[in-house]
Tab-separated table of N, CA and C in Angstrom:
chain	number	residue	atom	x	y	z
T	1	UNK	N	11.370	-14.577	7.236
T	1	UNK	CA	10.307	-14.275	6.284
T	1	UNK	C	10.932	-13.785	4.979
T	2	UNK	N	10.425	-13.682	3.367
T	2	UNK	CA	11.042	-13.813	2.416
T	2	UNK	C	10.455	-12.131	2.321
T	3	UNK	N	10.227	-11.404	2.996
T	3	UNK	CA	9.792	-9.975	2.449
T	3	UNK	C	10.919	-9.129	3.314
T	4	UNK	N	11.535	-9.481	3.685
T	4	UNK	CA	12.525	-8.529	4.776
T	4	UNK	C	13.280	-7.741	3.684
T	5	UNK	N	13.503	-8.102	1.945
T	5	UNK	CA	14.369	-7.689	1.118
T	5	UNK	C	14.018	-5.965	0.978
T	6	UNK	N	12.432	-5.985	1.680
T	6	UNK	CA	11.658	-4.636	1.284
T	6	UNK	C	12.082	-3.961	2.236
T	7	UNK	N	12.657	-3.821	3.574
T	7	UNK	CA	12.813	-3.025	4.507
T	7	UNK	C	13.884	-1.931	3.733
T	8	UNK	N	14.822	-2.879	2.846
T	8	UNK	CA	15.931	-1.492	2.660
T	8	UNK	C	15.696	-1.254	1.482
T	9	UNK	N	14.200	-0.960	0.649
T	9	UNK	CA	13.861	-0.172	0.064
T	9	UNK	C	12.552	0.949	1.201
T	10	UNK	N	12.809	0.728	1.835
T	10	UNK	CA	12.003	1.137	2.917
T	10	UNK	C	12.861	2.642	3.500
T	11	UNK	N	13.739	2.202	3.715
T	11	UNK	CA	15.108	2.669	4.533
T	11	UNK	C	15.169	3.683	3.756
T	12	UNK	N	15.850	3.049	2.225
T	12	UNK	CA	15.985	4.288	1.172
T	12	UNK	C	15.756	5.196	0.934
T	13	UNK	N	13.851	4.900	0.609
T	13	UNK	CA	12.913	6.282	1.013
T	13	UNK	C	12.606	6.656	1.515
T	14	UNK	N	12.602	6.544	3.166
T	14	UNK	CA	12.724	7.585	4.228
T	14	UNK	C	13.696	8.211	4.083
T	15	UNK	N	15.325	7.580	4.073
T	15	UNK	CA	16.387	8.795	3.483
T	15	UNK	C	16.559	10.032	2.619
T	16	UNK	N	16.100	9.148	1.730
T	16	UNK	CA	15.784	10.054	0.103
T	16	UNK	C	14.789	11.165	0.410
T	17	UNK	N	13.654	10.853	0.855
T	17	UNK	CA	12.450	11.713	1.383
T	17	UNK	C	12.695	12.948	2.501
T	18	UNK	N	13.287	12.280	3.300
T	18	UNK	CA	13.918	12.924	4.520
T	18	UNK	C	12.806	12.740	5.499
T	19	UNK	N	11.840	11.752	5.598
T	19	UNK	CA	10.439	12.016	6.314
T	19	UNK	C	10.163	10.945	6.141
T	20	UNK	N	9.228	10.179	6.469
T	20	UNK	CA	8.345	8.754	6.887
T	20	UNK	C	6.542	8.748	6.762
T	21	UNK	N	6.701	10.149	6.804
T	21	UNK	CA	5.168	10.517	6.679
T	21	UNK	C	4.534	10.636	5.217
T	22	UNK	N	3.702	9.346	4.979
T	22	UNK	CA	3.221	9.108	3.706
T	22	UNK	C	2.800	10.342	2.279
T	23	UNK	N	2.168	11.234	3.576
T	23	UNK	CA	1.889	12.443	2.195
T	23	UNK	C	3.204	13.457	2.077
T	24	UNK	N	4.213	13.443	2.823
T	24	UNK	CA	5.097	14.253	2.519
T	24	UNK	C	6.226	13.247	0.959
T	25	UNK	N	6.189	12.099	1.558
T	25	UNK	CA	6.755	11.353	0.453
T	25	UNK	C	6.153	11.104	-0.947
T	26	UNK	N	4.770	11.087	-1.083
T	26	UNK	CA	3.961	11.358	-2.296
T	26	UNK	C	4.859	12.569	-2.875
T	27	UNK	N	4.746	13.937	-2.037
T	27	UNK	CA	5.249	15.110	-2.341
T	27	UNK	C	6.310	15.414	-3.090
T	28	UNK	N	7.631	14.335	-1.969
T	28	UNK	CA	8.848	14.580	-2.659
T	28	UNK	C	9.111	13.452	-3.981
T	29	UNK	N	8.325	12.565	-3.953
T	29	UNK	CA	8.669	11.559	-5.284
T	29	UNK	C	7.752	11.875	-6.212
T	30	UNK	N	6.887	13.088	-6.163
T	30	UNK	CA	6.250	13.825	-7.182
T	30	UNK	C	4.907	12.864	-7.597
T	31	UNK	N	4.388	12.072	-6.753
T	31	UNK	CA	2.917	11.433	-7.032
T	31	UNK	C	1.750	12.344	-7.035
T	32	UNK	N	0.610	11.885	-7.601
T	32	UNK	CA	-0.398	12.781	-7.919
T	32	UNK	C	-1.412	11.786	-6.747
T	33	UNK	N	-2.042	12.310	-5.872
T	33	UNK	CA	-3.406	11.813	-5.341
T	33	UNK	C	-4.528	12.188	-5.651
T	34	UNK	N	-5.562	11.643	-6.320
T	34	UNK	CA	-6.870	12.485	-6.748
T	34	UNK	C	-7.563	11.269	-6.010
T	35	UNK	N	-8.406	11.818	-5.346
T	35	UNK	CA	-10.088	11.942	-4.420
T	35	UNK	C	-10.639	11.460	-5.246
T	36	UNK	N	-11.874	10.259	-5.501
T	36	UNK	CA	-12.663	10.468	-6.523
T	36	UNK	C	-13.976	9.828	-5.653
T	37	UNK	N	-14.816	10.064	-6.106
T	37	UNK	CA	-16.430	9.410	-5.066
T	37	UNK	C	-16.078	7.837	-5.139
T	38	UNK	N	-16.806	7.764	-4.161
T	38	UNK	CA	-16.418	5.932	-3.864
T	38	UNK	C	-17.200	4.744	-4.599
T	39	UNK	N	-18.542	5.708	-5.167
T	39	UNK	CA	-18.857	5.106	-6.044
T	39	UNK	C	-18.544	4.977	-7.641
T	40	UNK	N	-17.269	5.523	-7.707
T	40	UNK	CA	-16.509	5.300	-9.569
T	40	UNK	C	-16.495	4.266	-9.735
T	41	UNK	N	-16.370	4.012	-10.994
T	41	UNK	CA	-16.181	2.759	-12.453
T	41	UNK	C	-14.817	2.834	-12.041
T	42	UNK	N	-14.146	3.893	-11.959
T	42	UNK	CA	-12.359	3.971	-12.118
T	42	UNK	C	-11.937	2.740	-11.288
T	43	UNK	N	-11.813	2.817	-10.174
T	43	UNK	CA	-11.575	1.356	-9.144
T	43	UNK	C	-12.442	0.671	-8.846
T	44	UNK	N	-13.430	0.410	-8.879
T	44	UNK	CA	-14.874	-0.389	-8.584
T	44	UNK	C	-14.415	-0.674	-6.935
T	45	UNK	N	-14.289	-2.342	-7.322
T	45	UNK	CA	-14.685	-2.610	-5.362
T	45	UNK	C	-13.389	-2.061	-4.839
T	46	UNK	N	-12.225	-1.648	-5.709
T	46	UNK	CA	-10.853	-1.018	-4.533
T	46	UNK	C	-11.193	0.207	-4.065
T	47	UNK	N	-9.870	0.090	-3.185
T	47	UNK	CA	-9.749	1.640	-2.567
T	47	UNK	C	-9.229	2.479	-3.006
T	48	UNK	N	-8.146	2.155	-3.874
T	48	UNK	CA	-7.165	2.792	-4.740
T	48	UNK	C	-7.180	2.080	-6.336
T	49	UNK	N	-6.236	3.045	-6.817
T	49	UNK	CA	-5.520	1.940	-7.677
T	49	UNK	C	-4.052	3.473	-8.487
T	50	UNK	N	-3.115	2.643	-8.634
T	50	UNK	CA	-1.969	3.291	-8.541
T	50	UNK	C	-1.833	3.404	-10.207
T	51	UNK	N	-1.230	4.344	-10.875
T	51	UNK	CA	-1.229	4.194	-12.244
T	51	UNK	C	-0.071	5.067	-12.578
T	52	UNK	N	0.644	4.745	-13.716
T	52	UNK	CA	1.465	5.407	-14.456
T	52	UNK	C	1.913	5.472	-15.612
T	53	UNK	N	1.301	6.670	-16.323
T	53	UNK	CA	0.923	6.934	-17.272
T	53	UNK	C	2.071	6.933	-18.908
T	54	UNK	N	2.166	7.241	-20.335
T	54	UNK	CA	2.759	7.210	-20.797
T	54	UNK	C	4.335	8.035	-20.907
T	55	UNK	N	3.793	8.863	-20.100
T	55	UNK	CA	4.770	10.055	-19.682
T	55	UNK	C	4.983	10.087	-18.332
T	56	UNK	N	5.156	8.765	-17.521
T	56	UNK	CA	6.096	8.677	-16.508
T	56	UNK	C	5.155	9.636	-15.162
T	57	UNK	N	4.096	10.073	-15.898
T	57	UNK	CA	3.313	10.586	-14.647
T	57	UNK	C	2.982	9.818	-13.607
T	58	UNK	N	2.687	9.659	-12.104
T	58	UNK	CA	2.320	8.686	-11.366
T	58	UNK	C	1.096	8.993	-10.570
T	59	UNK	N	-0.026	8.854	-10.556
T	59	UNK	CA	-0.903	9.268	-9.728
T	59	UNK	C	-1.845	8.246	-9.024
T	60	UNK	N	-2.175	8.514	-8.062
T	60	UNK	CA	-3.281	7.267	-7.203
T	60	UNK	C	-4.353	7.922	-6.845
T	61	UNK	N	-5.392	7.360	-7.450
T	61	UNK	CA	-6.630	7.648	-7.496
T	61	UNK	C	-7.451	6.379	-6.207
T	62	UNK	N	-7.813	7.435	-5.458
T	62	UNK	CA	-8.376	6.771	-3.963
T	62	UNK	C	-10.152	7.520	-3.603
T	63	UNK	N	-10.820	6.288	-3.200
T	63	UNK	CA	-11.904	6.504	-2.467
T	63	UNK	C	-11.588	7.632	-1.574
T	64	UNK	N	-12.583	8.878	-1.885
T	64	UNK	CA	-13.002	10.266	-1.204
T	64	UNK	C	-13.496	9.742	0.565
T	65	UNK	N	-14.205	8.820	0.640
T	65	UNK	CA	-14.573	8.565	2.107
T	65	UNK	C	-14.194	7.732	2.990
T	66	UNK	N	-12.724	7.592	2.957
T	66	UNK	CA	-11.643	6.480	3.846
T	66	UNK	C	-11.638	7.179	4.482
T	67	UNK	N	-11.778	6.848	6.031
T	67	UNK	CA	-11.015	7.137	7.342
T	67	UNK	C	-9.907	7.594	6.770
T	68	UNK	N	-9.613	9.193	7.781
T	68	UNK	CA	-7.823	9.482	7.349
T	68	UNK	C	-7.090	8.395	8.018
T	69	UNK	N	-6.936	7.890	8.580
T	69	UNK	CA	-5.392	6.473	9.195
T	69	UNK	C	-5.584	5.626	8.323
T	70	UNK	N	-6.670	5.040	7.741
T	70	UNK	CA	-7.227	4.138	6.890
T	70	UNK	C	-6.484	4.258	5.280
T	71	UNK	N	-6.707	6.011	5.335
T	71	UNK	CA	-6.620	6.338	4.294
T	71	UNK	C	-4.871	6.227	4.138
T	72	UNK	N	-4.309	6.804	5.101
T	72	UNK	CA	-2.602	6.447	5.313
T	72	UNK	C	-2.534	5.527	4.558
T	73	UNK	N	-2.607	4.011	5.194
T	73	UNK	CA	-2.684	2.609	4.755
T	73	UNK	C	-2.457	2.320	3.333
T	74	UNK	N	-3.977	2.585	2.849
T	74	UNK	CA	-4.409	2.407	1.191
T	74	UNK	C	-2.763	3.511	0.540
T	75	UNK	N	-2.777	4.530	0.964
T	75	UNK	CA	-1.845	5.503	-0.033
T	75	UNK	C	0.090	4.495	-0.179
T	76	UNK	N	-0.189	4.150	1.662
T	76	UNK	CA	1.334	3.240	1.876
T	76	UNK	C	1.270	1.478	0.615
T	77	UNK	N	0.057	1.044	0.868
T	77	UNK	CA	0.190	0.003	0.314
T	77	UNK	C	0.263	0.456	-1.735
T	78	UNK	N	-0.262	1.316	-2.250
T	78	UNK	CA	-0.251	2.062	-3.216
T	78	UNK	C	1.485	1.960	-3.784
T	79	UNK	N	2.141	2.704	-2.700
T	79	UNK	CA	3.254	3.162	-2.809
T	79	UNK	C	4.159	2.129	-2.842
T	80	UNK	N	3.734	1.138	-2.335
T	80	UNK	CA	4.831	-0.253	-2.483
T	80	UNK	C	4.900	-0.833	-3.708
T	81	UNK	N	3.132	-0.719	-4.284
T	81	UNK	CA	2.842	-1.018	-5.861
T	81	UNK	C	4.328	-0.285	-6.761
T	82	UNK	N	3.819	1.132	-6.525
T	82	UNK	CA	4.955	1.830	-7.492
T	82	UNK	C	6.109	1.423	-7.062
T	83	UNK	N	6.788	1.286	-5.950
T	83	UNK	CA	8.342	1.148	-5.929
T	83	UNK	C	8.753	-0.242	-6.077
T	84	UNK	N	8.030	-1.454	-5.621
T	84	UNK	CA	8.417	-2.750	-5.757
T	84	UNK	C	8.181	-3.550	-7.202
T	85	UNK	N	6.955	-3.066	-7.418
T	85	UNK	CA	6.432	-3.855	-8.691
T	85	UNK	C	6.290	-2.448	-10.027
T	86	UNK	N	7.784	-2.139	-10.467
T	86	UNK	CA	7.955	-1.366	-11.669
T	86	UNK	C	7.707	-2.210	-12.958
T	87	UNK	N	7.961	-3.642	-12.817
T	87	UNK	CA	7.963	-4.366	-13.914
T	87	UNK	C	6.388	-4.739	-14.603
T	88	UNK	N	5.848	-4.590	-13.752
T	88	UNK	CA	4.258	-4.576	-14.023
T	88	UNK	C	3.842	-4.067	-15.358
T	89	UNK	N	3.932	-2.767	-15.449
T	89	UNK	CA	3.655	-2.621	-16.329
T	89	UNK	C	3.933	-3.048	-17.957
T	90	UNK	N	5.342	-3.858	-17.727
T	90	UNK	CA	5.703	-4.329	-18.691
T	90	UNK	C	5.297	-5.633	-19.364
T	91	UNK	N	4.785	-5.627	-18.100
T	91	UNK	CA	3.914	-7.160	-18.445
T	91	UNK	C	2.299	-7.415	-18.190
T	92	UNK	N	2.115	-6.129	-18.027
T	92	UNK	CA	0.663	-5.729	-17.816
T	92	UNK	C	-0.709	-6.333	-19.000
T	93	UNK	N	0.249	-6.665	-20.147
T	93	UNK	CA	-0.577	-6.592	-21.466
T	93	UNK	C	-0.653	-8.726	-21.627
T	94	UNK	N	-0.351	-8.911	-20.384
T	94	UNK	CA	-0.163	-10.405	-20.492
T	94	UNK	C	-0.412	-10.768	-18.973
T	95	UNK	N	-2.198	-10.762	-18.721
T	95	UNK	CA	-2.267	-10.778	-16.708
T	95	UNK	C	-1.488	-12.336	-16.041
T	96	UNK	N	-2.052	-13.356	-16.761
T	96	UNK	CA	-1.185	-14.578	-16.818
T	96	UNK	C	0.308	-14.889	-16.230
T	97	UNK	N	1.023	-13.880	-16.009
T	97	UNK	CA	2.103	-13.923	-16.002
T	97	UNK	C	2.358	-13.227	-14.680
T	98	UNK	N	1.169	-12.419	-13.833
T	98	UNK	CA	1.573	-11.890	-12.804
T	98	UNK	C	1.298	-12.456	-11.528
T	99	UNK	N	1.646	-12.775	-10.473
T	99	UNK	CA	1.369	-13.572	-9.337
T	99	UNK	C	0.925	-12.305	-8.724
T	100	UNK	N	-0.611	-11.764	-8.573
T	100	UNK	CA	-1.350	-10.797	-8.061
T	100	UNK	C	-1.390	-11.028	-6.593
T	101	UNK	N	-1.363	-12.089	-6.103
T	101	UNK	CA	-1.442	-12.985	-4.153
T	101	UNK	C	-0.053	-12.002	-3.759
T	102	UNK	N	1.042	-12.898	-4.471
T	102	UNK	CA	2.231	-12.211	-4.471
T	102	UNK	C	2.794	-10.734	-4.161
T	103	UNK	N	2.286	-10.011	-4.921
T	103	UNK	CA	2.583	-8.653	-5.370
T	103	UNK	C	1.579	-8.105	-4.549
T	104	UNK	N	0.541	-8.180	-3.910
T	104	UNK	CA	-0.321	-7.629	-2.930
T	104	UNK	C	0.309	-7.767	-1.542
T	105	UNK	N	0.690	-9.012	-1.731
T	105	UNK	CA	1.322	-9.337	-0.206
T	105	UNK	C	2.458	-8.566	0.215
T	106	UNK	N	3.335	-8.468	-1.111
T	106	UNK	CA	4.522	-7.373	-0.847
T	106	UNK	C	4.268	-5.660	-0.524
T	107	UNK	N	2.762	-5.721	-1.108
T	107	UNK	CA	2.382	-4.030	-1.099
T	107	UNK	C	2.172	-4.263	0.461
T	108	UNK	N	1.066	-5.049	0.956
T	108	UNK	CA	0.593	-4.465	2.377
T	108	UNK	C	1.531	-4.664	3.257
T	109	UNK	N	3.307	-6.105	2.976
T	109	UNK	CA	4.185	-5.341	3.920
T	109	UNK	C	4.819	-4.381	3.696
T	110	UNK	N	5.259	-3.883	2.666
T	110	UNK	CA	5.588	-2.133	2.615
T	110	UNK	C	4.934	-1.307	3.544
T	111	UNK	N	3.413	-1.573	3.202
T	111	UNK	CA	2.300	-0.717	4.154
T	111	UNK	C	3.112	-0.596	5.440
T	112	UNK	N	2.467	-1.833	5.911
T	112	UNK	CA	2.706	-1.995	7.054
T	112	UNK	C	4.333	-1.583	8.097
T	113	UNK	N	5.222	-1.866	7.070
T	113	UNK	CA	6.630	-1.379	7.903
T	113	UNK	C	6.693	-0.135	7.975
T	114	UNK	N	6.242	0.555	6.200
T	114	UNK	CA	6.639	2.117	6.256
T	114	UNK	C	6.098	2.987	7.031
T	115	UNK	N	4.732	2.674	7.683
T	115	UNK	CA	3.509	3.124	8.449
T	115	UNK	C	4.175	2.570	10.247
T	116	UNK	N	5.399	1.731	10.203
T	116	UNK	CA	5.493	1.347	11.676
T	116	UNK	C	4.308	0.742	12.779
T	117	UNK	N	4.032	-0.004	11.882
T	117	UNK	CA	2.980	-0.998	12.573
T	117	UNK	C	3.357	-2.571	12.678
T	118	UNK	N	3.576	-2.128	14.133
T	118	UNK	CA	3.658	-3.430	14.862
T	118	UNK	C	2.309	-4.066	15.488
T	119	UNK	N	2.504	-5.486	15.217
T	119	UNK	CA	1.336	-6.134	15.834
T	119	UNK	C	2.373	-7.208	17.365
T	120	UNK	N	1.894	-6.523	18.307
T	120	UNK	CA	1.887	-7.716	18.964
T	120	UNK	C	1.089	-8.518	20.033
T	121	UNK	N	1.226	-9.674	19.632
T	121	UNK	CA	0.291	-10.637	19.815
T	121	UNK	C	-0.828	-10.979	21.416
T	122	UNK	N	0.058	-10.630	21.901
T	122	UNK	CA	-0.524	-10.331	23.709
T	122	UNK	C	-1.111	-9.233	23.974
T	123	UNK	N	-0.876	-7.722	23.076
T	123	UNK	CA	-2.206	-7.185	23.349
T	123	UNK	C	-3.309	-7.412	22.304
T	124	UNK	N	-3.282	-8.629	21.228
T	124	UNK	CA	-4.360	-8.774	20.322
T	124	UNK	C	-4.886	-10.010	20.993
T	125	UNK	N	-4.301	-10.548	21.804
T	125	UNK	CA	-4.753	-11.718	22.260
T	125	UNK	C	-6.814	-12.011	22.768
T	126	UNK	N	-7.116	-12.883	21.517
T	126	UNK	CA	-9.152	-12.682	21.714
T	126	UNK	C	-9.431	-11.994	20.697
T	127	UNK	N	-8.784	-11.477	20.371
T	127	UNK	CA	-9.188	-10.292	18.977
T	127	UNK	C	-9.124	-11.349	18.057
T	128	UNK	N	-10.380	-10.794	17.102
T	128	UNK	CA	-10.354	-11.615	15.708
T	128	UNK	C	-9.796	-10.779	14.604
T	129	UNK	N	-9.086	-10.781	13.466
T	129	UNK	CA	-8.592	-10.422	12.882
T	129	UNK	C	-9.519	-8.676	12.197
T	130	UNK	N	-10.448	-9.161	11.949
T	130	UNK	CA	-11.649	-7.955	12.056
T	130	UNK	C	-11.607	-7.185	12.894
T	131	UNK	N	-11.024	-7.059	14.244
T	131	UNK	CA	-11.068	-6.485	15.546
T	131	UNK	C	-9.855	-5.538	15.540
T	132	UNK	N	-8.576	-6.309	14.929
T	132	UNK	CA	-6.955	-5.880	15.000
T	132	UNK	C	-7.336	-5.035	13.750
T	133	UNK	N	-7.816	-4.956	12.614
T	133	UNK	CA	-7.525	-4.837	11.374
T	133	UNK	C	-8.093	-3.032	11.678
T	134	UNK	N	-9.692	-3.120	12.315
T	134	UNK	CA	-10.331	-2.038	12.556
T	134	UNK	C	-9.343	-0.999	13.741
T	135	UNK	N	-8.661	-2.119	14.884
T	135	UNK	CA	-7.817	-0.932	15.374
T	135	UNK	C	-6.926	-0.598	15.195
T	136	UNK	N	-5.795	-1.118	13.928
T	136	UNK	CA	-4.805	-0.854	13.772
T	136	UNK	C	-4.854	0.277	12.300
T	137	UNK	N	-6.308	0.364	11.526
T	137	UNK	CA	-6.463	1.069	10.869
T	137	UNK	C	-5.761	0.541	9.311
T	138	UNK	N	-6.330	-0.849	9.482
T	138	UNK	CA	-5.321	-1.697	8.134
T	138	UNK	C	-6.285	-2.542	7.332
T	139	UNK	N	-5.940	-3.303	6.133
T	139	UNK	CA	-6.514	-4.158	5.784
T	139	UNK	C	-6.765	-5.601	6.354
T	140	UNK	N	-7.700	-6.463	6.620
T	140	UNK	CA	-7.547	-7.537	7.238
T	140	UNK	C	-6.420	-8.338	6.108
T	141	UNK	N	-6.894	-8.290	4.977
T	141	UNK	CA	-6.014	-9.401	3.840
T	141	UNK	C	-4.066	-8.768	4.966
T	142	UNK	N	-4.029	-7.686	4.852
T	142	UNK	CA	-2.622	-7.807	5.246
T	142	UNK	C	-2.478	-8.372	6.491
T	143	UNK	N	-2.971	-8.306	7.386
T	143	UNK	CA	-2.328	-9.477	8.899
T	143	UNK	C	-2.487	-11.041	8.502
T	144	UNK	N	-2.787	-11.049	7.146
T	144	UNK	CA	-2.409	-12.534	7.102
T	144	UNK	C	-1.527	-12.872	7.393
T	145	UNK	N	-0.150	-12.408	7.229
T	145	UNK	CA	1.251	-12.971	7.013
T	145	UNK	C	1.722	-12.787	8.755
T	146	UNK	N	0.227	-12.534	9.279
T	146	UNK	CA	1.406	-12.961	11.041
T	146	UNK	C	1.065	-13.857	11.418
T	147	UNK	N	1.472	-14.467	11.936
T	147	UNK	CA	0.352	-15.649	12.865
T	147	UNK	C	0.761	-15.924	14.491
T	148	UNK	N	-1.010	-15.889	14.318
T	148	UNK	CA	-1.396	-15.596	15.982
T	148	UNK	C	-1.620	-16.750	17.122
């Protein structure tokens, strides 16, 4: 698979962090999380959305009423935004130019490795992707990239 390049930025920041656990790593790489009602203008239909500001501030602004495991997820896939796709912003002022399929797909496997979620297939076996997605506490768009 062409995303394996992300595991040893994966690696890194569990090292660097000293921990694996999503809100302790917000902590030590100095991210801001703000709560906001789920009905804001700020993200409309997302769950998040990751931002960083003129002064290098970083904060992720997330739906107040996610399931906490759920909520894990959204903060992990967030976090892949900031560490994989830095160039974004540089090219932010030109959307044309960004492969959004792409760059999502790389966030939810970040999610998914840094969070240690394995899918395997014999106990999902009958499950519809709606079924795995609700018990594994993930997005359905991310189990695209397994196949069952």
């Amino acid at each position: 698979m062409g995303l394996r390049w992300i595991n040893e930025y994966i690696y890194g920041l569990i090292e660097h962090c000293k921990s694996s656990d999503i809100y302790e790593i917000y902590n030590a790489l100095n991210i801001n999380i703000k709560k906001i009602p789920k009905h804001s203008l700020m993200i409309e239909d997302n769950e998040a959305l990751y931002m960083r500001d003129y002064f290098n501030q970083e904060t992720v602004f997330i739906k107040d009423n996610l399931d906490f495991q759920y909520e894990k997820f959204v903060l992990a896939h967030e976090l892949g935004h900031a560490i994989l796709h830095t160039e974004i912003y540089q090219a932010a002022y030109n959307k044309n130019l960004i492969n959004k399929g792409k760059l999502e797909k790389q966030a939810d496997y970040f999610a998914l490795k840094l969070l240690n979620i394995e899918i395997d297939s014999i106990d999902y076996e009958g499950y519809t992707i709606e079924q795995i997605s609700k018990s594994l506490h993930v997005s359905e768009k991310s189990l695209e990239m397994y196949s069952y």
